[in-house]
Coordinates of C-alpha atoms in Angstrom, one line a residue:
Chain A
M1 CA 0.0 0.0 0.0
K2 CA 2.6 2.5 1.1
I3 CA 5.0 1.6 -1.7
A4 CA 2.2 1.7 -4.3
D5 CA 1.5 5.3 -3.0
L6 CA 5.1 6.3 -3.5
K7 CA 5.1 4.8 -7.1
K8 CA 2.0 6.8 -7.9
Y9 CA 3.7 10.0 -7.0
S10 CA 7.1 9.1 -8.4
K11 CA 7.2 11.9 -10.9
Q12 CA 6.4 14.6 -8.3
I13 CA 8.9 13.1 -5.9
I14 CA 11.6 13.3 -8.5
V15 CA 10.8 16.9 -9.4
V16 CA 10.8 17.9 -5.7
A17 CA 14.0 16.0 -5.0
V18 CA 15.8 17.7 -7.9
I19 CA 14.6 21.1 -6.8
V20 CA 15.8 20.4 -3.2
V21 CA 19.2 19.1 -4.4
V22 CA 19.7 22.1 -6.7
C23 CA 18.8 24.5 -3.8
I24 CA 21.2 22.7 -1.4
I25 CA 24.0 23.0 -4.0
L26 CA 23.2 26.7 -4.7
A27 CA 23.0 27.4 -1.0
A28 CA 26.3 25.7 -0.4
L29 CA 27.9 27.8 -3.1
K30 CA 26.5 31.0 -1.9
P31 CA 29.3 33.3 -0.6
G32 CA 29.2 34.1 3.1
K33 CA 28.5 37.4 4.7
D34 CA 32.2 38.0 5.4
T35 CA 33.0 37.5 1.8
L36 CA 30.4 40.0 0.8
L37 CA 31.7 42.6 3.3
S38 CA 35.3 42.0 2.3
M39 CA 34.5 43.3 -1.2
T40 CA 33.6 46.8 -0.1
S41 CA 35.8 49.8 -1.0
P42 CA 38.8 50.7 1.2
E43 CA 37.0 53.8 2.5
M44 CA 34.0 51.8 3.6
Q45 CA 36.4 49.2 5.2
K46 CA 38.0 52.0 7.1
M47 CA 34.7 53.2 8.4
I48 CA 33.6 49.7 9.4
D49 CA 36.8 49.2 11.3
A50 CA 36.4 52.6 13.0
D51 CA 32.8 51.7 14.0
K52 CA 34.2 48.6 15.8
S53 CA 36.2 50.6 18.3
S54 CA 33.6 53.3 18.7
S55 CA 30.2 53.4 20.3
R56 CA 29.0 55.8 17.6
K57 CA 27.9 53.8 14.6
R58 CA 28.2 55.6 11.3
V59 CA 27.8 52.6 8.9
T60 CA 24.4 50.9 8.5
I61 CA 24.8 47.4 7.2
T62 CA 21.7 45.6 5.9
Y63 CA 22.3 41.9 5.3
N64 CA 19.6 39.8 3.6
S65 CA 20.2 36.1 3.1
M66 CA 17.6 34.1 1.2
L67 CA 18.6 30.5 0.9
I68 CA 20.4 30.6 -2.4
I69 CA 21.2 34.3 -2.8
N70 CA 22.2 37.1 -0.4
Y71 CA 22.5 40.8 -0.5
V72 CA 24.3 43.4 1.5
S73 CA 23.8 47.1 1.5
L74 CA 26.0 49.5 3.3
S75 CA 25.3 53.2 3.8
T76 CA 26.9 55.8 5.9
S77 CA 25.6 58.9 7.5
G78 CA 27.3 62.1 8.5
A79 CA 29.8 64.1 6.5
N80 CA 31.1 61.3 4.4
V81 CA 28.0 59.9 2.7
M82 CA 28.6 56.7 0.8
S83 CA 26.5 53.7 -0.2
E84 CA 27.5 50.4 -1.6
R85 CA 25.5 47.2 -2.5
Y86 CA 26.6 43.7 -3.3
V87 CA 24.8 40.5 -4.4
G88 CA 26.3 37.1 -3.6
F89 CA 25.2 34.1 -5.8
L90 CA 26.9 30.9 -7.0
G91 CA 30.2 31.5 -5.3
K92 CA 30.6 35.0 -6.7
V93 CA 30.0 38.5 -5.4
Y94 CA 28.5 41.1 -7.8
P95 CA 28.4 44.8 -7.2
A96 CA 24.8 45.9 -7.3
D97 CA 24.9 49.6 -7.6
E98 CA 23.6 49.8 -11.1
G99 CA 22.2 47.8 -14.1
A100 CA 20.7 44.3 -13.8
M101 CA 22.4 43.5 -10.6
K102 CA 20.9 46.5 -8.9
V103 CA 17.4 45.2 -9.8
V104 CA 18.3 41.8 -8.6
G105 CA 19.6 43.2 -5.3
Q106 CA 16.4 45.3 -4.9
M107 CA 14.3 42.2 -5.5
V108 CA 16.2 40.2 -2.9
N109 CA 15.9 43.0 -0.4
Y110 CA 12.2 43.7 -1.0
S111 CA 11.3 40.0 -1.0
Y112 CA 13.2 39.5 2.2
R113 CA 11.3 42.3 3.9
M114 CA 7.9 41.4 2.6
L115 CA 8.4 37.7 3.6
G116 CA 9.2 39.0 7.0
I117 CA 12.3 36.9 7.3
G118 CA 14.1 37.4 10.7
E119 CA 11.0 39.1 12.0
N120 CA 8.3 37.8 14.4
L121 CA 5.1 36.1 13.3
M122 CA 3.2 39.3 12.9
H123 CA 5.1 40.6 10.0
G124 CA 4.9 40.4 6.2
A125 CA 3.9 37.1 4.6
K126 CA 3.9 35.3 7.9
L127 CA 1.3 37.7 9.2
T128 CA -0.8 37.4 6.0
I129 CA -0.7 33.5 6.1
L130 CA -1.3 33.3 9.9
L131 CA -4.2 35.7 9.8
T132 CA -5.8 34.2 6.8
T133 CA -5.5 30.6 8.0
L134 CA -6.8 31.3 11.5
T135 CA -9.6 33.5 10.0
V136 CA -10.8 30.7 7.7
I137 CA -10.7 28.1 10.5
F138 CA -12.6 30.4 12.8
G139 CA -14.9 31.4 10.0
V140 CA -15.8 27.8 9.0
L141 CA -16.6 26.9 12.7
L142 CA -18.6 30.0 13.2
G143 CA -20.2 29.6 9.8
T144 CA -21.3 26.1 10.6
I145 CA -23.1 27.3 13.8
L146 CA -24.7 30.1 11.9
A147 CA -25.7 27.9 9.0
L148 CA -27.4 25.4 11.4
G149 CA -29.1 28.4 13.0
K150 CA -30.3 29.7 9.7
I151 CA -31.8 26.4 8.6
S152 CA -33.2 25.7 12.0
K153 CA -37.0 25.3 12.4
K154 CA -36.8 27.6 15.5
K155 CA -37.8 31.0 14.1
I156 CA -35.7 32.9 16.6
L157 CA -32.5 31.1 15.8
S158 CA -33.1 31.4 12.1
K159 CA -33.8 35.2 12.4
L160 CA -30.8 35.8 14.6
S161 CA -28.4 34.0 12.2
G162 CA -30.0 35.8 9.3
A163 CA -29.5 39.2 11.0
Y164 CA -25.9 38.4 11.8
I165 CA -25.1 37.4 8.2
F166 CA -27.0 40.4 6.9
F167 CA -25.0 42.7 9.1
F168 CA -21.5 41.3 8.4
R169 CA -22.0 41.0 4.7
G170 CA -23.7 44.4 4.4
T171 CA -21.0 46.5 6.0
P172 CA -17.4 47.1 5.0
L173 CA -14.8 44.8 6.5
L174 CA -12.5 47.9 7.1
I175 CA -15.1 49.5 9.3
Q176 CA -15.7 46.3 11.1
I177 CA -12.0 46.2 11.9
F178 CA -12.1 49.8 13.1
V179 CA -15.1 49.0 15.3
V180 CA -13.3 46.0 16.9
Y181 CA -10.0 47.9 17.3
F182 CA -11.2 51.3 18.3
T183 CA -14.9 51.4 19.2
V184 CA -15.2 48.3 21.4
P185 CA -12.2 49.1 23.6
G186 CA -13.5 52.7 23.7
I187 CA -16.8 51.7 25.0
F188 CA -15.6 49.1 27.5
G189 CA -12.5 51.0 28.6
F190 CA -9.7 48.7 27.8
A191 CA -6.9 48.5 25.2
W192 CA -6.0 45.5 23.1
R193 CA -2.4 45.6 24.2
D194 CA -3.5 45.2 27.8
F195 CA -4.1 41.5 27.1
F196 CA -0.3 41.1 26.8
N197 CA 2.6 41.7 29.1
A198 CA 3.3 45.4 29.4
A199 CA 7.0 44.8 29.3
D200 CA 6.6 43.1 25.9
T201 CA 7.6 45.6 23.2
E202 CA 5.4 43.7 20.8
A203 CA 2.3 43.9 22.9
V204 CA 0.7 46.6 20.8
Y205 CA 1.1 44.5 17.6
K206 CA -0.1 41.4 19.3
G207 CA -3.1 43.3 20.5
A208 CA -3.8 44.6 17.0
F209 CA -3.4 41.1 15.6
M210 CA -5.9 39.8 18.1
A211 CA -8.4 42.6 17.2
A212 CA -7.8 41.9 13.5
L213 CA -8.3 38.2 13.9
I214 CA -11.6 38.8 15.8
A215 CA -12.9 41.2 13.1
F216 CA -11.8 38.9 10.2
G217 CA -13.2 35.8 11.9
L218 CA -16.6 37.4 12.6
N219 CA -16.8 38.7 9.1
S220 CA -15.6 35.4 7.5
G221 CA -18.2 33.5 9.6
A222 CA -21.0 35.3 7.8
Y223 CA -19.6 34.4 4.4
C224 CA -18.8 30.8 5.5
A225 CA -22.4 30.4 6.9
E226 CA -23.7 30.7 3.3
I227 CA -21.1 28.3 2.1
V228 CA -22.0 25.7 4.8
R229 CA -25.7 26.3 4.4
S230 CA -25.7 25.7 0.7
A231 CA -23.6 22.6 1.1
I232 CA -25.9 21.2 3.7
Q233 CA -29.0 21.9 1.6
S234 CA -27.4 20.2 -1.4
I235 CA -27.4 16.9 0.5
D236 CA -30.2 14.6 -0.7
K237 CA -33.3 14.7 1.4
G238 CA -33.2 10.9 1.5
Q239 CA -30.2 11.1 3.8
F240 CA -32.3 12.9 6.4
E241 CA -35.2 10.4 6.0
A242 CA -32.9 7.4 6.2
S243 CA -31.4 8.8 9.4
K244 CA -34.7 9.5 10.9
A245 CA -36.1 6.1 9.9
L246 CA -33.1 4.5 11.8
G247 CA -34.0 6.5 14.9
M248 CA -31.2 9.1 14.8
N249 CA -32.1 12.5 16.3
Y250 CA -31.4 15.8 14.7
A251 CA -27.9 16.3 16.3
Q252 CA -26.8 12.8 15.4
T253 CA -28.0 13.1 11.9
M254 CA -26.2 16.4 11.4
T255 CA -22.9 15.5 13.0
R256 CA -22.6 12.0 11.7
I257 CA -24.4 12.0 8.4
I258 CA -25.1 15.4 6.9
I259 CA -22.1 17.5 7.9
P260 CA -19.4 14.9 7.0
Q261 CA -21.0 14.8 3.5
S262 CA -21.2 18.6 3.3
I263 CA -17.5 19.1 4.0
R264 CA -16.5 17.8 0.6
R265 CA -19.0 20.0 -1.1
M266 CA -17.9 23.1 0.7
I267 CA -14.2 22.7 0.1
P268 CA -14.1 24.5 -3.3
N269 CA -16.0 27.4 -1.8
V270 CA -13.9 27.5 1.3
S271 CA -10.8 27.6 -0.9
N272 CA -12.3 30.6 -2.7
E273 CA -13.1 32.3 0.7
F274 CA -9.5 31.6 1.7
I275 CA -8.2 33.5 -1.4
M276 CA -10.6 36.4 -0.7
V277 CA -9.4 36.7 2.9
L278 CA -5.8 36.4 1.8
K279 CA -6.2 39.5 -0.2
D280 CA -8.5 41.3 2.3
A281 CA -5.8 40.7 4.9
S282 CA -4.0 43.9 3.5
L283 CA -6.7 45.9 5.4
V284 CA -4.7 45.4 8.6
F285 CA -2.6 48.3 7.5
A286 CA -5.3 50.5 9.1
I287 CA -4.4 49.2 12.6
S288 CA -0.6 49.5 12.3
L289 CA 0.1 45.9 11.3
M290 CA 2.6 45.3 8.5
D291 CA 1.4 42.7 6.0
I292 CA 2.8 42.2 2.5
T293 CA 0.8 44.9 0.9
T294 CA 1.6 47.5 3.6
I295 CA 5.3 46.7 3.4
S296 CA 5.4 47.1 -0.3
K297 CA 3.5 50.4 -0.1
N298 CA 5.9 51.6 2.5
I299 CA 8.9 50.7 0.4
M300 CA 7.4 52.5 -2.5
T301 CA 6.8 55.7 -0.5
S302 CA 10.1 55.8 1.3
E303 CA 12.4 54.6 -1.4
G304 CA 10.5 55.5 -4.5
S305 CA 10.9 52.1 -6.0
Y306 CA 8.2 51.3 -8.5
L307 CA 9.5 47.7 -8.9
V308 CA 8.6 46.7 -5.4
F309 CA 5.1 45.5 -6.4
I310 CA 6.4 42.8 -8.7
P311 CA 7.8 40.6 -5.9
A312 CA 4.7 41.4 -3.9
L313 CA 2.5 39.9 -6.7
V314 CA 4.8 36.9 -6.9
I315 CA 4.6 36.3 -3.2
Y316 CA 0.8 36.4 -3.3
L317 CA 0.7 34.1 -6.2
L318 CA 3.0 31.6 -4.4
I319 CA 0.9 31.6 -1.3
T320 CA -2.3 31.1 -3.4
A321 CA -0.7 28.3 -5.3
L322 CA 0.5 26.6 -2.1
F323 CA -2.9 26.7 -0.5
G324 CA -4.7 25.8 -3.7
F325 CA -2.5 22.7 -3.7
I326 CA -3.4 22.0 0.0
F327 CA -7.1 22.4 -0.6
D328 CA -6.9 20.1 -3.6
K329 CA -5.3 17.4 -1.4
I330 CA -8.0 17.9 1.2
E331 CA -10.7 17.6 -1.4
K332 CA -9.2 14.4 -2.7
K333 CA -9.0 13.0 0.8
F334 CA -12.7 13.6 1.3
S335 CA -13.7 12.3 -2.1
V336 CA -12.6 8.7 -1.5
Y337 CA -16.1 7.5 -1.3
E338 CA -17.3 8.9 -4.6
Chain B
M1 CA -42.0 -4.9 27.0
S2 CA -45.1 -7.0 26.9
D3 CA -45.9 -9.2 24.0
Q4 CA -49.6 -9.2 24.8
Y5 CA -51.1 -7.4 21.9
E6 CA -53.5 -8.2 19.2
Y7 CA -52.2 -6.0 16.4
I8 CA -48.6 -4.9 15.9
L9 CA -49.8 -2.0 13.8
K10 CA -53.2 -0.5 13.3
T11 CA -54.5 2.6 11.6
E12 CA -58.0 4.1 12.0
H13 CA -59.4 6.7 9.7
V14 CA -55.9 7.9 8.6
S15 CA -56.1 10.9 6.2
K16 CA -53.4 13.0 4.7
S17 CA -53.6 16.1 2.6
F18 CA -51.0 18.2 0.9
G19 CA -52.7 21.5 0.8
S20 CA -56.0 20.9 -1.0
L21 CA -54.8 17.6 -2.5
E22 CA -56.2 14.7 -0.5
V23 CA -53.7 11.9 -0.8
L24 CA -55.1 9.5 1.8
K25 CA -58.7 9.2 2.7
D26 CA -59.8 7.2 5.7
I27 CA -57.4 4.3 5.6
N28 CA -58.1 1.5 8.1
L29 CA -55.6 -1.3 8.4
S30 CA -54.7 -3.8 11.0
V31 CA -51.5 -5.8 10.9
K32 CA -50.9 -8.9 13.0
K33 CA -47.4 -10.0 13.9
G34 CA -45.8 -12.1 11.2
E35 CA -48.2 -11.0 8.5
V36 CA -46.8 -10.0 5.1
I37 CA -48.9 -7.4 3.4
C38 CA -48.3 -6.1 -0.1
I39 CA -49.8 -2.8 -1.2
I40 CA -50.3 -2.5 -4.9
G41 CA -52.0 0.1 -7.0
P42 CA -51.4 2.8 -9.7
S43 CA -48.9 5.5 -9.0
G44 CA -50.3 8.5 -7.2
A45 CA -52.6 6.3 -5.2
G46 CA -50.9 7.3 -1.9
K47 CA -49.2 4.0 -1.3
S48 CA -45.8 5.5 -0.4
T49 CA -47.4 8.4 1.5
F50 CA -49.3 5.8 3.7
L51 CA -46.1 3.9 4.4
R52 CA -44.2 7.1 5.2
S53 CA -47.0 8.2 7.5
L54 CA -46.6 5.1 9.6
N55 CA -43.0 5.9 10.1
Q56 CA -43.6 9.5 10.9
L57 CA -41.7 10.7 7.8
E58 CA -45.0 12.4 6.9
K59 CA -47.4 13.9 9.5
I60 CA -50.9 12.6 9.0
T61 CA -53.7 15.2 8.8
S62 CA -56.1 13.2 10.9
G63 CA -56.6 9.6 12.1
K64 CA -55.2 7.3 14.7
I65 CA -52.1 5.1 14.6
F66 CA -51.7 2.3 17.1
I67 CA -48.5 0.4 17.6
R68 CA -48.8 -2.8 19.7
D69 CA -52.4 -1.7 20.5
E70 CA -51.1 1.5 22.2
L71 CA -52.4 4.7 20.7
F72 CA -49.2 6.1 19.2
L73 CA -50.6 9.2 17.6
H74 CA -54.1 10.7 17.2
R75 CA -54.5 13.8 15.0
E76 CA -57.5 15.7 13.8
N77 CA -57.3 18.5 11.3
D78 CA -53.5 18.8 11.4
H79 CA -53.5 19.1 15.2
T80 CA -52.2 16.4 17.5
V81 CA -55.0 15.4 19.9
D82 CA -53.2 12.7 21.7
K83 CA -49.9 10.9 21.5
L84 CA -47.4 8.8 23.5
P85 CA -44.6 10.6 25.3
R86 CA -41.7 11.4 23.1
E87 CA -39.3 8.7 24.5
K88 CA -42.0 6.0 24.2
Q89 CA -42.7 7.1 20.6
Q90 CA -39.0 7.0 19.8
E91 CA -38.8 3.5 21.3
L92 CA -41.7 2.2 19.3
L93 CA -40.5 3.8 16.1
L94 CA -37.3 1.8 16.4
E95 CA -39.4 -1.3 16.0
M96 CA -40.1 -0.2 12.4
G97 CA -37.4 -0.6 9.8
M98 CA -37.7 1.2 6.5
V99 CA -36.3 0.4 3.1
F100 CA -36.5 3.2 0.5
Q101 CA -36.9 3.2 -3.2
R102 CA -33.6 5.1 -3.7
F103 CA -31.7 3.1 -1.0
N104 CA -30.5 6.2 0.8
L105 CA -27.3 4.5 2.0
F106 CA -24.8 6.8 3.6
P107 CA -22.3 7.4 0.8
H108 CA -19.4 8.5 3.1
K109 CA -19.5 5.3 5.1
T110 CA -18.5 1.8 4.1
V111 CA -21.1 -1.0 3.8
L112 CA -20.2 -2.3 7.2
Q113 CA -20.3 1.2 8.8
N114 CA -23.7 1.8 7.2
V115 CA -25.1 -1.3 8.9
C116 CA -23.4 -0.5 12.2
E117 CA -24.1 3.2 12.4
A118 CA -27.6 3.3 14.0
P119 CA -27.2 0.5 16.5
I120 CA -24.0 2.1 17.8
V121 CA -25.3 5.7 17.8
V122 CA -28.9 5.2 18.6
K123 CA -29.0 2.1 20.8
K124 CA -25.5 2.7 22.2
E125 CA -24.6 -0.9 21.6
K126 CA -20.9 -2.1 21.8
K127 CA -19.1 -1.8 18.5
D128 CA -17.7 -5.4 18.3
V129 CA -21.1 -6.9 19.2
V130 CA -22.8 -4.8 16.4
E131 CA -20.1 -5.6 13.9
E132 CA -20.5 -9.3 14.5
R133 CA -24.2 -9.0 13.9
A134 CA -23.7 -6.7 10.9
R135 CA -21.4 -9.3 9.3
E136 CA -24.0 -12.0 9.8
L137 CA -26.6 -9.8 8.2
L138 CA -24.4 -9.0 5.3
A139 CA -23.9 -12.7 4.8
R140 CA -27.6 -13.2 5.0
V141 CA -28.1 -10.7 2.1
G142 CA -25.2 -12.3 0.2
L143 CA -22.7 -9.4 0.5
S144 CA -20.1 -10.5 3.0
E145 CA -17.2 -9.7 0.7
K146 CA -18.5 -6.1 0.1
A147 CA -18.3 -5.1 3.8
D148 CA -15.4 -2.6 3.3
E149 CA -16.6 -1.1 0.0
Y150 CA -18.2 2.3 -0.3
P151 CA -21.8 2.2 -1.6
S152 CA -20.8 3.9 -4.8
R153 CA -18.9 0.8 -5.8
L154 CA -22.0 -1.4 -5.5
S155 CA -24.8 -2.0 -8.0
G156 CA -28.3 -0.8 -7.3
G157 CA -29.4 -4.3 -6.2
Q158 CA -26.4 -4.7 -3.9
Q159 CA -27.1 -1.3 -2.4
Q160 CA -30.7 -2.2 -1.8
R161 CA -29.6 -5.4 0.0
V162 CA -27.2 -3.4 2.2
A163 CA -30.2 -1.1 3.0
I164 CA -32.2 -4.1 4.1
A165 CA -29.3 -5.3 6.2
R166 CA -29.0 -1.8 7.7
A167 CA -32.7 -1.7 8.7
L168 CA -32.5 -5.2 10.1
A169 CA -29.5 -4.3 12.2
M170 CA -31.8 -2.4 14.5
N171 CA -33.8 -5.6 15.1
P172 CA -37.1 -4.2 14.1
E173 CA -40.3 -6.1 14.5
I174 CA -41.8 -4.8 11.3
M175 CA -40.2 -3.9 8.0
L176 CA -41.6 -1.2 5.7
F177 CA -40.6 -1.5 2.0
D178 CA -41.3 1.5 -0.1
E179 CA -41.0 0.2 -3.7
P180 CA -37.7 -1.4 -3.0
T181 CA -37.1 -2.6 -6.6
S182 CA -38.5 0.3 -8.6
A183 CA -35.2 2.0 -9.1
L184 CA -33.4 -1.1 -10.1
D185 CA -32.4 -2.5 -13.5
P186 CA -34.6 -5.5 -14.3
E187 CA -31.8 -8.1 -13.9
L188 CA -31.0 -6.9 -10.4
V189 CA -34.6 -7.1 -9.1
G190 CA -34.4 -10.9 -8.5
D191 CA -31.7 -10.8 -5.8
V192 CA -33.5 -8.2 -3.8
L193 CA -36.8 -10.0 -4.0
K194 CA -35.0 -13.2 -2.9
V195 CA -33.8 -11.6 0.2
M196 CA -37.2 -10.2 0.9
K197 CA -38.8 -13.6 0.4
E198 CA -36.4 -15.2 2.8
L199 CA -37.1 -12.5 5.3
A200 CA -40.9 -13.1 4.9
E201 CA -40.3 -16.8 5.4
S202 CA -38.3 -16.2 8.6
G203 CA -41.5 -14.7 10.1
M204 CA -40.8 -11.0 9.8
T205 CA -43.8 -8.7 9.7
M206 CA -43.7 -6.9 6.4
L207 CA -45.5 -4.1 4.7
C208 CA -44.4 -3.8 1.1
V209 CA -45.4 -1.2 -1.4
T210 CA -44.5 -2.9 -4.7
H211 CA -45.1 -3.2 -8.4
E212 CA -43.8 -6.8 -8.4
M213 CA -47.1 -8.7 -8.9
G214 CA -45.3 -12.1 -8.9
F215 CA -43.7 -11.3 -5.5
A216 CA -47.1 -10.1 -4.1
R217 CA -48.8 -13.2 -5.3
E218 CA -46.2 -15.6 -4.0
V219 CA -45.2 -14.1 -0.7
A220 CA -48.1 -11.9 0.6
D221 CA -50.6 -13.1 3.2
R222 CA -52.8 -10.2 2.2
V223 CA -52.8 -7.8 -0.7
L224 CA -54.2 -4.3 -0.6
L225 CA -55.1 -2.4 -3.7
M226 CA -54.9 1.3 -3.2
A227 CA -56.3 3.8 -5.6
D228 CA -57.1 7.5 -5.3
G229 CA -56.2 7.5 -1.6
I230 CA -58.5 4.7 -0.5
I231 CA -58.1 0.9 -0.1
A232 CA -60.1 -0.2 -3.1
E233 CA -59.9 -3.9 -2.4
E234 CA -58.3 -6.1 0.1
G235 CA -57.9 -9.9 0.2
T236 CA -55.7 -12.9 -0.1
P237 CA -53.5 -12.9 -3.3
E238 CA -55.8 -15.6 -4.7
E239 CA -58.9 -13.4 -4.3
I240 CA -57.2 -10.3 -5.7
F241 CA -55.4 -11.8 -8.6
T242 CA -57.7 -14.5 -9.8
N243 CA -61.1 -13.2 -8.7
P244 CA -61.0 -9.3 -8.4
K245 CA -64.2 -7.8 -7.3
T246 CA -64.0 -4.1 -8.2
D247 CA -63.5 -2.5 -11.5
R248 CA -60.6 -0.6 -10.2
T249 CA -58.7 -3.7 -9.4
K250 CA -59.6 -5.3 -12.7
N251 CA -58.4 -2.3 -14.7
F252 CA -55.2 -2.0 -12.7
L253 CA -54.4 -5.7 -13.0
N254 CA -55.2 -5.7 -16.7
A255 CA -52.9 -2.7 -17.2
V256 CA -50.1 -4.2 -15.2
L257 CA -50.3 -7.8 -16.4
E258 CA -50.5 -6.9 -20.0
A259 CA -47.5 -4.7 -20.0

């Protein structure tokens, strides 16, 4: 069984293995940080050495290492303004102050920053992925409850769910975020950062993330409710009748018969919702969180680089492709019985 | 539970309307334990609706339903006048197994899981006990080797036999069959009828809505002919098939037997 599985995927395994081996080789051939720094001009070297023995730093060194390629940028402040950049790739160091190598260097630097490498979880691509994934999980759970409420025979439940869905689909997500982040603490007299240790310098971001997650989850719940509801209602009425004829009550019928069958039908729509949330996640800029979009806009504004949006698009596409693949696998797993 | 009862199932004046359409009109039927009753008749006569009303899949508009001589449900003009307490109702309903025209197996569960599901979930029986019984039932319907397949891999006839095993797993006292062979290819009908026949011979009380005249003739103790929401004629297979009294029965039998 196991070996047969491996054989089925042999092509994919070979492709992945080749990519991994190539990456390992390229990573091994990548020049180290010291090699990059040793290529700098004598003047720059002198200032770096001077910095070492002084408490006053005049050289800013930015070092970005991304698996197979790395990039260093040095700039000085004060009277003697200099700036130098180098790209390291395949055992060689290339000056990156102009021409194609300048673009390559910029791309490495921008990608590095947007991916949030070396930063905490609430930064760049990590923030986007974390927020989106948690939102969709929360949204599907809440959506299931709302959907069961909506189709319930109890009028009050049905009306309440309907009102919830109407509200969250009928107002802008951005304002919902504002309400959760500003209005709710304003009314109840607390701040989101209070939920975390005051000594934690990240407390304000963690608080903002929590608020964002709540707003996104509540919003996504409304959209997922419709997804779950239509999936449940697409199940053949005969399934309810068979369950009832066998003596199962409503809860047993739902949890054991109807919802397991609905899951497969809702996966394509949940995948769609995931992609929508992924892109909506950029709205967190409004409460001081730095996601991919916000970082790219900041780079554009502060450094005037119009190329920054290209790696941003590539990163979004890669995330979409990765999760598209994951959702495909989940759907296959739930389709075994068809 | 006491076994002292005259009729396992009895209906008095059962009527059912969908809006202004009267599907069942004043149906009276008494079923004794061990009886096999076949309900035949033209489509739209209310046969399925009657069967589904017994099982509470449809709510009757008015009339009384007795199970084991106890008044199970009494309704008048779409309002419940009297009924057993909920738990007692639930308990008695478990004594009725139902087999549907469209099988309605659970597609996401294997054959064995389909059969075991309700005894484990509803009756809280031990898994290994139920599984043993389920395998015996599957052997009885001739599908032992399909236990771990999903229903989609089975033919219609095999699916229907699994559905019968699934209903039997709850150890019902009475089995309701709602046109169990109508959705099957002709060559698959025989296997299902064979299982039903064996079941009848084993003493099971059965109520079958069917278009299989041969089966009705051979297996039934009593045949009911329903037309336009009433029982047009009732009698032994002999009486109905060889010596029909009403024109309705004659017309119906002519139409069916000529085809």
